[in-house]
CSV table of C-alpha atoms and ligand atoms in Angstrom, one decimal:
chain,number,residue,atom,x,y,z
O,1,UNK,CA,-62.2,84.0,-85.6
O,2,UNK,CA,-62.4,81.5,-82.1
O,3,UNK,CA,-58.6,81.9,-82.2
O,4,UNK,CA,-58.5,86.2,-82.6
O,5,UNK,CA,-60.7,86.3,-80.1
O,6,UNK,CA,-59.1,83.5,-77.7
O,7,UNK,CA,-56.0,85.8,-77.8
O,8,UNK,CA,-57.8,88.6,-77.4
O,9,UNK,CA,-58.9,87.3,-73.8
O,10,UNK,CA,-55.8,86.1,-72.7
O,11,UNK,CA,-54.3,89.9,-73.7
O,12,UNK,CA,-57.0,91.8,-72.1
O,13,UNK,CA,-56.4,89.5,-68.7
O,14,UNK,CA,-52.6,90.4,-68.8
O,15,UNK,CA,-53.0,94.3,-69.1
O,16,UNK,CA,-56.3,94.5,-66.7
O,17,UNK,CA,-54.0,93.0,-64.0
O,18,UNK,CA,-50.8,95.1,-64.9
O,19,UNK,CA,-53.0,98.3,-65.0
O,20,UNK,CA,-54.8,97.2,-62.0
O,21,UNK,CA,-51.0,96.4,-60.3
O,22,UNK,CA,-50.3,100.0,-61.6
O,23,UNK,CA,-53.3,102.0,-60.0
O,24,UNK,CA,-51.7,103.8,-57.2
O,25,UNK,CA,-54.8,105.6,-55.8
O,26,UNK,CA,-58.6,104.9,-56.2
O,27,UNK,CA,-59.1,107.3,-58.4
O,28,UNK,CA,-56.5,105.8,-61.2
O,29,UNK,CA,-57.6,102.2,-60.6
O,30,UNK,CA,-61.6,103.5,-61.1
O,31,UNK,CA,-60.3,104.6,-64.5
O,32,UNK,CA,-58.8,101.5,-64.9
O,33,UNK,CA,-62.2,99.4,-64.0
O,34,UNK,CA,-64.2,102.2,-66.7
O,35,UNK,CA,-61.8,101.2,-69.1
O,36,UNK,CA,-62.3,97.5,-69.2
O,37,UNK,CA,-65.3,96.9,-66.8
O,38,UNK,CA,-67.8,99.6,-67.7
O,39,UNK,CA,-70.4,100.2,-70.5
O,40,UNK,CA,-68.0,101.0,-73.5
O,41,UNK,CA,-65.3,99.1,-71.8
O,42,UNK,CA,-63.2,96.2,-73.3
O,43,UNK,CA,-65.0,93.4,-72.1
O,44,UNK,CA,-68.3,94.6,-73.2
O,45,UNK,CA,-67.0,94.8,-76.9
O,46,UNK,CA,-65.1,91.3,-76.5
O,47,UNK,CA,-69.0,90.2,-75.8
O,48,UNK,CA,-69.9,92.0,-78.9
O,49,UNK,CA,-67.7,89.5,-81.0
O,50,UNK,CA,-68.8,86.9,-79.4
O,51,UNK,CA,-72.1,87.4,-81.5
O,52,UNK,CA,-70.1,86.5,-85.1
O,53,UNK,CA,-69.2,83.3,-83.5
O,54,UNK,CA,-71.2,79.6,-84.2
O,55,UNK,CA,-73.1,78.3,-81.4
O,56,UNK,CA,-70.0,75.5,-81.2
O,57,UNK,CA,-67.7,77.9,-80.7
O,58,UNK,CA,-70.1,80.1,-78.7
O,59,UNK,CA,-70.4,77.3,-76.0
O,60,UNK,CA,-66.4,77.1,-76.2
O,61,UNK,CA,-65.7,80.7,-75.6
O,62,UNK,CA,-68.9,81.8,-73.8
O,63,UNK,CA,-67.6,80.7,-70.6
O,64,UNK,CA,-64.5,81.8,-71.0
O,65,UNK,CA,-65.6,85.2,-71.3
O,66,UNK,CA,-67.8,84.6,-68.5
O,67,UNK,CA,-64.2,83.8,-66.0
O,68,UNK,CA,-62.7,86.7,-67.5
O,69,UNK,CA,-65.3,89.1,-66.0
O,70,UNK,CA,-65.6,86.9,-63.0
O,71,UNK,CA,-61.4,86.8,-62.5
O,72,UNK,CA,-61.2,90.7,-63.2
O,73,UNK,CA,-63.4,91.2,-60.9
O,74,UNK,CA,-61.6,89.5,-58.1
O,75,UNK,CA,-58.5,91.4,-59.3
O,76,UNK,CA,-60.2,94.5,-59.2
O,77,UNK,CA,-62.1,94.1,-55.7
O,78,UNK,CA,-58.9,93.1,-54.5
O,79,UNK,CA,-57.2,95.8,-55.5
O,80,UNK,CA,-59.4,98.2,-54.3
O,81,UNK,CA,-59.7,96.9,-51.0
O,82,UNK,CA,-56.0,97.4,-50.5
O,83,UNK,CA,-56.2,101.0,-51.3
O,84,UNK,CA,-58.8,101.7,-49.2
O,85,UNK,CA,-56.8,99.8,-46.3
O,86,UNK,CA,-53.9,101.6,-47.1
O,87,UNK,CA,-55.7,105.0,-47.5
O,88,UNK,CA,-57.4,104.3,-43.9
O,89,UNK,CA,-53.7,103.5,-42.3
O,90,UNK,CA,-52.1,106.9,-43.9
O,91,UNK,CA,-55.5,108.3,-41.8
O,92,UNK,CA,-54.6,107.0,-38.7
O,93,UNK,CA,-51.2,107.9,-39.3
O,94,UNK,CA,-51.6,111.4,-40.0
O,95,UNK,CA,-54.0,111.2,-36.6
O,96,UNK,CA,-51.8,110.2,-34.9
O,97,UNK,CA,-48.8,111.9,-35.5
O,98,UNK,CA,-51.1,115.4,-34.6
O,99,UNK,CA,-49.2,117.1,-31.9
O,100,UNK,CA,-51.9,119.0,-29.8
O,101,UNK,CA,-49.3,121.0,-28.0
O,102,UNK,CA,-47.4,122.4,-30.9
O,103,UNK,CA,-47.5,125.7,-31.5
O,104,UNK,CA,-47.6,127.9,-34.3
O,105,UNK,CA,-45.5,130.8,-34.7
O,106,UNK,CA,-48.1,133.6,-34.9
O,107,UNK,CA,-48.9,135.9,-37.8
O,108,UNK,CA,-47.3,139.1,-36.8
O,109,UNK,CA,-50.4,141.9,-36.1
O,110,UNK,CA,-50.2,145.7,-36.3
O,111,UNK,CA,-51.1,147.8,-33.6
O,112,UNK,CA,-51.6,151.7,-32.7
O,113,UNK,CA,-48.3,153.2,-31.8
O,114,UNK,CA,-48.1,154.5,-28.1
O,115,UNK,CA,-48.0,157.9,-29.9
O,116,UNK,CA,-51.5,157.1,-31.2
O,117,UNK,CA,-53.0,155.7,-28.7
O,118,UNK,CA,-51.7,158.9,-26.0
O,119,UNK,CA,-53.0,161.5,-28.8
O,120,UNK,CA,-56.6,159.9,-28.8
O,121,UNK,CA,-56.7,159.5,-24.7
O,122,UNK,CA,-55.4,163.6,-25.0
O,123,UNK,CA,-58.0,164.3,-27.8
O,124,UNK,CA,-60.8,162.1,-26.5
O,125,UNK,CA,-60.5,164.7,-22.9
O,126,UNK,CA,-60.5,167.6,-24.9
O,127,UNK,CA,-63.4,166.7,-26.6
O,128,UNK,CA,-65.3,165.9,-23.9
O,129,UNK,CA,-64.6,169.5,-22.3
O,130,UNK,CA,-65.6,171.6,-25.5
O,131,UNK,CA,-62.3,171.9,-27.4
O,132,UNK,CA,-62.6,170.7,-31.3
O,133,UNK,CA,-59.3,169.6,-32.8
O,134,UNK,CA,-56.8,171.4,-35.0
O,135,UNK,CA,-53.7,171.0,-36.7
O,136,UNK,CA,-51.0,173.0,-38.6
O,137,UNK,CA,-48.2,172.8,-41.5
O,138,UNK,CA,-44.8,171.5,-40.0
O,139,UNK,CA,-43.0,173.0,-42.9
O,140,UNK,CA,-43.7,177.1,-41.5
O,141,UNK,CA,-42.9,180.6,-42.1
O,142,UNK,CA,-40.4,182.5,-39.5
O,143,UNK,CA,-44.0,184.6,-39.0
O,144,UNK,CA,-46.3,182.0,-37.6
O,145,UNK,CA,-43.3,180.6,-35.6
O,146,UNK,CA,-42.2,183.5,-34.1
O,147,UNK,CA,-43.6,186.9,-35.2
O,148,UNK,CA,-47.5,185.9,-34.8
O,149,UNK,CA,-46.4,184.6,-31.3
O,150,UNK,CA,-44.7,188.1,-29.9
O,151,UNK,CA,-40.9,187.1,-31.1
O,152,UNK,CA,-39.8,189.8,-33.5
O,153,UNK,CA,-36.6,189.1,-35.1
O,154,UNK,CA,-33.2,189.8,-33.7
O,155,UNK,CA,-35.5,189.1,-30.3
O,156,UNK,CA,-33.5,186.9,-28.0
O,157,UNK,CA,-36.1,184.2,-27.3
O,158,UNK,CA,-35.6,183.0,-31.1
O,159,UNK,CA,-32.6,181.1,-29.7
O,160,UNK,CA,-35.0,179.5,-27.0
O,161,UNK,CA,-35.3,176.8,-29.1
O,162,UNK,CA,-32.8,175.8,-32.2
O,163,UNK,CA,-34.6,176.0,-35.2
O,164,UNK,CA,-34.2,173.8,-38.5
O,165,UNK,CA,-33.8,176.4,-40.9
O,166,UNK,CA,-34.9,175.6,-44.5
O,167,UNK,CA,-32.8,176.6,-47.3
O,168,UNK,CA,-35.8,178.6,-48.3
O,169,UNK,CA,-35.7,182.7,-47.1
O,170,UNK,CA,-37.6,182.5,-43.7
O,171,UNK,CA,-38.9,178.6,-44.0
O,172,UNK,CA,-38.3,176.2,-40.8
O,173,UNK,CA,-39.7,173.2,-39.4
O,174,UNK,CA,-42.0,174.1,-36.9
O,175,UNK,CA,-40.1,174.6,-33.4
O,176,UNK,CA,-43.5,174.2,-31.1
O,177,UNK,CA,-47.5,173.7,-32.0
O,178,UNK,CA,-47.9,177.0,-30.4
O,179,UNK,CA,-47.8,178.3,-34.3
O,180,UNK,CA,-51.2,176.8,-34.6
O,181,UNK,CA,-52.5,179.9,-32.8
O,182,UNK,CA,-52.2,182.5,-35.0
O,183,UNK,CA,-53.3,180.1,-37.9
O,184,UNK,CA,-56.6,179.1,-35.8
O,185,UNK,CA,-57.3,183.0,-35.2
O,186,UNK,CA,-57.2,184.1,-38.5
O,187,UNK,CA,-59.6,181.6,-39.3
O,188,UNK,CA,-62.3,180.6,-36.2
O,189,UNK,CA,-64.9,182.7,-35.3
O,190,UNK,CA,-64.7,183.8,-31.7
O,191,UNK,CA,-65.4,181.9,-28.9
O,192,UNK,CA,-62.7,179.5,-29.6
O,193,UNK,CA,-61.3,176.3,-27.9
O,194,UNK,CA,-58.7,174.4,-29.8
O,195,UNK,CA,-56.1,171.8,-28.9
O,196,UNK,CA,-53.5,171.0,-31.8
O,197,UNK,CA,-51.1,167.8,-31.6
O,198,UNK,CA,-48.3,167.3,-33.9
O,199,UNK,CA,-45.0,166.8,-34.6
O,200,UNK,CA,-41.8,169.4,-33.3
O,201,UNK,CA,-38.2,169.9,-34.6
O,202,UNK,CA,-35.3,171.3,-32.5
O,203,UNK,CA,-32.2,171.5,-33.7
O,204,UNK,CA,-30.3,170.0,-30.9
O,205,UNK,CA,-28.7,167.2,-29.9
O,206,UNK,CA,-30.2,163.7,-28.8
O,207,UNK,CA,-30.3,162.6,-25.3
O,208,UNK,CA,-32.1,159.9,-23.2
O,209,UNK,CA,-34.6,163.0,-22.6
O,210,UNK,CA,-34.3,165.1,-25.6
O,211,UNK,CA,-35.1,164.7,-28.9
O,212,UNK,CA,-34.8,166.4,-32.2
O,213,UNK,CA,-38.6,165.5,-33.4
O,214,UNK,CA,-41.1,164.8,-31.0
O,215,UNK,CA,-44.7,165.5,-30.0
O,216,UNK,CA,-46.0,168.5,-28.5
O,217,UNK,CA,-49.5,169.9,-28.2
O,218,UNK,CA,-51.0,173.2,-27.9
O,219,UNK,CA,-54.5,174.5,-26.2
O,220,UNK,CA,-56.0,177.5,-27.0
O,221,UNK,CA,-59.0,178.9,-25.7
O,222,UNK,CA,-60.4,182.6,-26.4
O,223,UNK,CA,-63.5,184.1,-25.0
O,224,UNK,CA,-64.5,186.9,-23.4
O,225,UNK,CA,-63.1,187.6,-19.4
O,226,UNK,CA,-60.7,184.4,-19.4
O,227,UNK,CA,-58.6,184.6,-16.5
O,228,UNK,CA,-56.0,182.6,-15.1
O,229,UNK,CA,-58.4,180.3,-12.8
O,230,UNK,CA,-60.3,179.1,-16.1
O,231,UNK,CA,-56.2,178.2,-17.1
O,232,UNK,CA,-55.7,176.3,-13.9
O,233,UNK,CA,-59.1,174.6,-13.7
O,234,UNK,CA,-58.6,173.0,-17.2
O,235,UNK,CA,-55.0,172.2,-16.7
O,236,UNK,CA,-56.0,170.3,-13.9
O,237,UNK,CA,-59.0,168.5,-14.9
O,238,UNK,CA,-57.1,167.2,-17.9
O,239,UNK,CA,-53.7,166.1,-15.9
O,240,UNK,CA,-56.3,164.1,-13.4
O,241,UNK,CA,-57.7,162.5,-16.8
O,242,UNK,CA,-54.4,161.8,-18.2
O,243,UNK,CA,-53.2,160.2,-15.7
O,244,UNK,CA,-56.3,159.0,-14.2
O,245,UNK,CA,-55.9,160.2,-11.2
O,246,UNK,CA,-58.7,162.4,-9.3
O,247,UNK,CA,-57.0,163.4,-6.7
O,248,UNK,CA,-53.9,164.4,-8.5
O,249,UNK,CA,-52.9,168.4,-7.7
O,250,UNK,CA,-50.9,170.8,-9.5
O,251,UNK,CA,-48.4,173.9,-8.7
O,252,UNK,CA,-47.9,176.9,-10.3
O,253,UNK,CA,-44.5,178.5,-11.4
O,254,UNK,CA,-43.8,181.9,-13.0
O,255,UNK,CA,-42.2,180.8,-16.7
O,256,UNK,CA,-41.5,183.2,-19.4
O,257,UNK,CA,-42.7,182.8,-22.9
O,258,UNK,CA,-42.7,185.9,-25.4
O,259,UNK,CA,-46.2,184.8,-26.1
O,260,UNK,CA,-48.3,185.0,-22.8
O,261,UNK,CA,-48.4,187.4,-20.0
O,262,UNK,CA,-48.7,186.3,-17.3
O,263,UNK,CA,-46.8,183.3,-18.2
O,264,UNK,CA,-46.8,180.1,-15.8
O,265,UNK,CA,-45.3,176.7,-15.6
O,266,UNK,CA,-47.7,174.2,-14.3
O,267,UNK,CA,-46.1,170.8,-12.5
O,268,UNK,CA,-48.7,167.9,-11.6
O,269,UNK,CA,-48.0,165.9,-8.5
O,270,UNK,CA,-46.0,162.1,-8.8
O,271,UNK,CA,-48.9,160.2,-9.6
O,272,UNK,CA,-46.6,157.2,-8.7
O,273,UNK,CA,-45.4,158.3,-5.3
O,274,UNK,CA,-46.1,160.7,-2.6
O,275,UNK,CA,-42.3,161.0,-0.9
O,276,UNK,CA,-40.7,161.3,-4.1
O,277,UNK,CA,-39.0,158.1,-6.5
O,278,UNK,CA,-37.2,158.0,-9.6
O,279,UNK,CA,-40.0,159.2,-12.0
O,280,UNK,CA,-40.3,162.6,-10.3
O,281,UNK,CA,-36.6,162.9,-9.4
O,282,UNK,CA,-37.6,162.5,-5.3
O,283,UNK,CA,-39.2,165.8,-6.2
O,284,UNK,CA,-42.6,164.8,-5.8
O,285,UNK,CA,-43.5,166.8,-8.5
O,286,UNK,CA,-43.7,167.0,-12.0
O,287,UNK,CA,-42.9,169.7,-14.7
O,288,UNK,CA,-45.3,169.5,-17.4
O,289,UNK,CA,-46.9,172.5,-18.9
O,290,UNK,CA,-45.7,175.7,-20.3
O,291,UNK,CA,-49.1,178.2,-20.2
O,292,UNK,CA,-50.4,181.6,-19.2
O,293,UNK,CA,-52.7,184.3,-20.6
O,294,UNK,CA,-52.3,185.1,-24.2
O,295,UNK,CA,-50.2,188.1,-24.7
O,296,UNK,CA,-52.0,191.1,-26.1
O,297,UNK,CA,-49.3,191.5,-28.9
O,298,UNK,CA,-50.7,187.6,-30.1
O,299,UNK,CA,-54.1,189.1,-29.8
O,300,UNK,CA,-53.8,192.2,-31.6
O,301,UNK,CA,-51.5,190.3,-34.5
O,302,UNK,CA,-54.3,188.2,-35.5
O,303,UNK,CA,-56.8,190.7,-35.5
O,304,UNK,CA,-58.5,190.2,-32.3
O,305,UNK,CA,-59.5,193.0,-29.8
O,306,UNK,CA,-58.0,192.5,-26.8
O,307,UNK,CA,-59.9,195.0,-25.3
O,308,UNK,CA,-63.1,192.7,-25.6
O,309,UNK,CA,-61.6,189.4,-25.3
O,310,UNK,CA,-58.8,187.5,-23.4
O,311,UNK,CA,-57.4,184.0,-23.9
O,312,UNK,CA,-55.0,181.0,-22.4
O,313,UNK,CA,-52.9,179.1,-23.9
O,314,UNK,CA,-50.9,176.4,-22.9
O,315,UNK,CA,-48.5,173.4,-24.2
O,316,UNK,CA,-46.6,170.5,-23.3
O,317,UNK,CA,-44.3,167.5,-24.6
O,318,UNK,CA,-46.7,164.3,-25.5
O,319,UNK,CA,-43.5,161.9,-25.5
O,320,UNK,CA,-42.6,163.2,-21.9
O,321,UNK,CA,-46.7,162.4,-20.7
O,322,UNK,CA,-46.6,158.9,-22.1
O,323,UNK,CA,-43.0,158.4,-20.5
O,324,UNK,CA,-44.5,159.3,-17.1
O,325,UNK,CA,-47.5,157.2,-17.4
O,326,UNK,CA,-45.6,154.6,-19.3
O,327,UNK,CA,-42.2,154.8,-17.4
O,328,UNK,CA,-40.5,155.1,-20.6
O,329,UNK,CA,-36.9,155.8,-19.8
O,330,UNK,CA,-35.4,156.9,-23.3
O,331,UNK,CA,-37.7,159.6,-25.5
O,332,UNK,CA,-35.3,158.1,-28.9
O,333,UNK,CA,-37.4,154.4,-28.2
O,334,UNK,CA,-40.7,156.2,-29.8
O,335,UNK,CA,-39.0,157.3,-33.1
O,336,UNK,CA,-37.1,154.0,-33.2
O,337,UNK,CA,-38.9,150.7,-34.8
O,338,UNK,CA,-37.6,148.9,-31.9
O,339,UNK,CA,-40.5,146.2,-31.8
O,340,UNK,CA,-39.8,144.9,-28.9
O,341,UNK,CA,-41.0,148.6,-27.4
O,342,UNK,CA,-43.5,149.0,-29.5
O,343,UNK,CA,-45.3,145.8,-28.9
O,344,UNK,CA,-45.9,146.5,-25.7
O,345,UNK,CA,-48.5,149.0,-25.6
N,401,LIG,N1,-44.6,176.7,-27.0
N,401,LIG,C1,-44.0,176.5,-25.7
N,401,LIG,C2,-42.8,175.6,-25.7
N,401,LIG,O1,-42.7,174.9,-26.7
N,401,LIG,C3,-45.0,176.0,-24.7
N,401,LIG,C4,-46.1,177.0,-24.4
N,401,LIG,C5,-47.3,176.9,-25.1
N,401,LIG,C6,-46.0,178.0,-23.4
N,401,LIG,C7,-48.3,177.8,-24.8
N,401,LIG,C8,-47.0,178.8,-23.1
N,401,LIG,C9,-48.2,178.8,-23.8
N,401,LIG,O2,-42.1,175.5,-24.8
């Protein structure tokens, strides 16, 4: 019995201080001190044996039990205080090894294309004089391209602008947002105010200035005794908004466009210079706006008396706006997913 026991005690001493030796983290040598040191550990039920012993050999292997506990326990306090030493080092390592001026590379963030963000600014103005928004189909019909808008076919002005034909009889991508006229006529009641972004296709080729899909917007406004002064007054106020400028004037042109009479060209002043520089060609001025007074064919097409009421209309390129105000050089850079372009507005 004395002798199982004995043997027992020497064993339990060897693997406490392997597994101690072993623990490579508090954690592991806690298990460790569970295992032998706590309740249901191994030297609680080498205590429970002692109880089968005689008091002779009680007083022979009592105190030996007694340094076992007391000798584990030095092994494991030593133990743990060199973890916790070596913990607290890796601590003040990792402290100190924290570079305050390094950077980190960061996360990449979406923002509003400068097509976005000019289309708001335009729609925001228009808002804010009475217009509500509209929009219309890309995909259109040779009639709401060109018939609705005073171009009948085999008229000369259908090769004013090169179409995208569709391989469907009389289906083309929308040449100008001027088709959303006819479309908003049908369908608003009269007085109407409307100004339509969206995307135009031209089949032509690509240039620094000239694009085969860009942006264009159309204004529309019907009521009764419009007249050319109401076309002027608005094309101005919204040129001195766009380009925040409240002084900025504008010039009149005669243009021809099938679809008003009379039909105008409206150029704002260089809001950058006032002896002409590179922007407006040392022209001082600026060629933005086709416009003019909506032809009484458009009128009548759509089913509105042009006896009774009159109209403007008026549209422009939004890619050639935000190159002004921008000083965008090349209209390709805003169809492109050249970053380093976009992520500067
Ligand atoms: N639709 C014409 C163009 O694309 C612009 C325009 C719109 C002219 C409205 C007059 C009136 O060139």
């Amino acid at each position: 019995m004395i002798k199982s026991l004995q043997n027992q005690i020497t064993q339990t001493e060897q693997t406490f201080e392997t597994d101690v030796k072993n623990a490579q983290s508090i954690e592991q040598l806690e298990h460790v001190r569970v295992a032998f040191l706590g309740r249901h550990g191994k030297l609680t039920e080498l205590m429970k044996q002692l109880r089968g012993l005689s008091t002779d050999d009680k007083r022979v292997v009592g105190p030996q039990l007694n340094q076992l506990k007391t000798r584990m326990q030095e092994v494991y306090e030593q133990k743990e205080q060199q973890l916790l030493k070596s913990q607290q080092d890796e601590q003040n390592q990792h402290k100190k090894d924290f570079d305050v001026t390094l950077s980190r590379k960061q996360d990449v963030t979406g923002g509003l294309h400068v097509y976005t963000q000019i289309i708001r600014q335009l729609e925001d103005i228009f808002i804010s004089m009475g217009y509500s928004i509209a929009d219309g189909p890309e995909v259109e019909t040779g009639y709401y391209n060109f018939e609705t808008l005073n171009i009948p076919k085999d008229h000369p002005a259908r090769d004013m602008q090169d179409t995208f034909w569709l391989n469907v009889p009389d289906m083309l991508l929308r040449t100008h947002t001027s088709t959303v006229q006819a479309h908003v006529m049908e369908t608003t009641q009269l007085p109407l105010a409307v100004f339509a972004p969206g995307r135009v296709y031209r089949n032509e080729a690509t240039d620094a200035s000239h694009n085969f899909m860009f942006m264009q917007a159309e204004g529309l406004f019907i009521d009764k005794n419009v007249s050319m002064s109401n076309l002027l007054a608005t094309a101005e106020q919204f040129l001195q908004a766009i380009f925040e400028r409240d002084d900025l004037s504008i010039r009149v042109r005669p243009g021809y466009f099938p679809f008003v009479e009379p039909g105008v060209e409206i150029d704002a002043e260089c809001p950058f210079c006032t002896d002409g520089c590179s922007i407006c060609k040392k022209t001082k001025w600026i060629e933005l706006l086709g416009a003019g007074l909506v032809h009484p064919n458009v009128l009548k097409t759509s089913g509105i008396d042009q006896e009774k009421y009159s109209g403007f209309a008026f549209g422009f390129g939004i890619d050639r706006i935000a190159m002004i105000k921008h000083n965008i050089r090349d209209i390709r850079l805003f169809q492109s997913s050249n970053l380093e372009f976009l992520k500067q507005f």
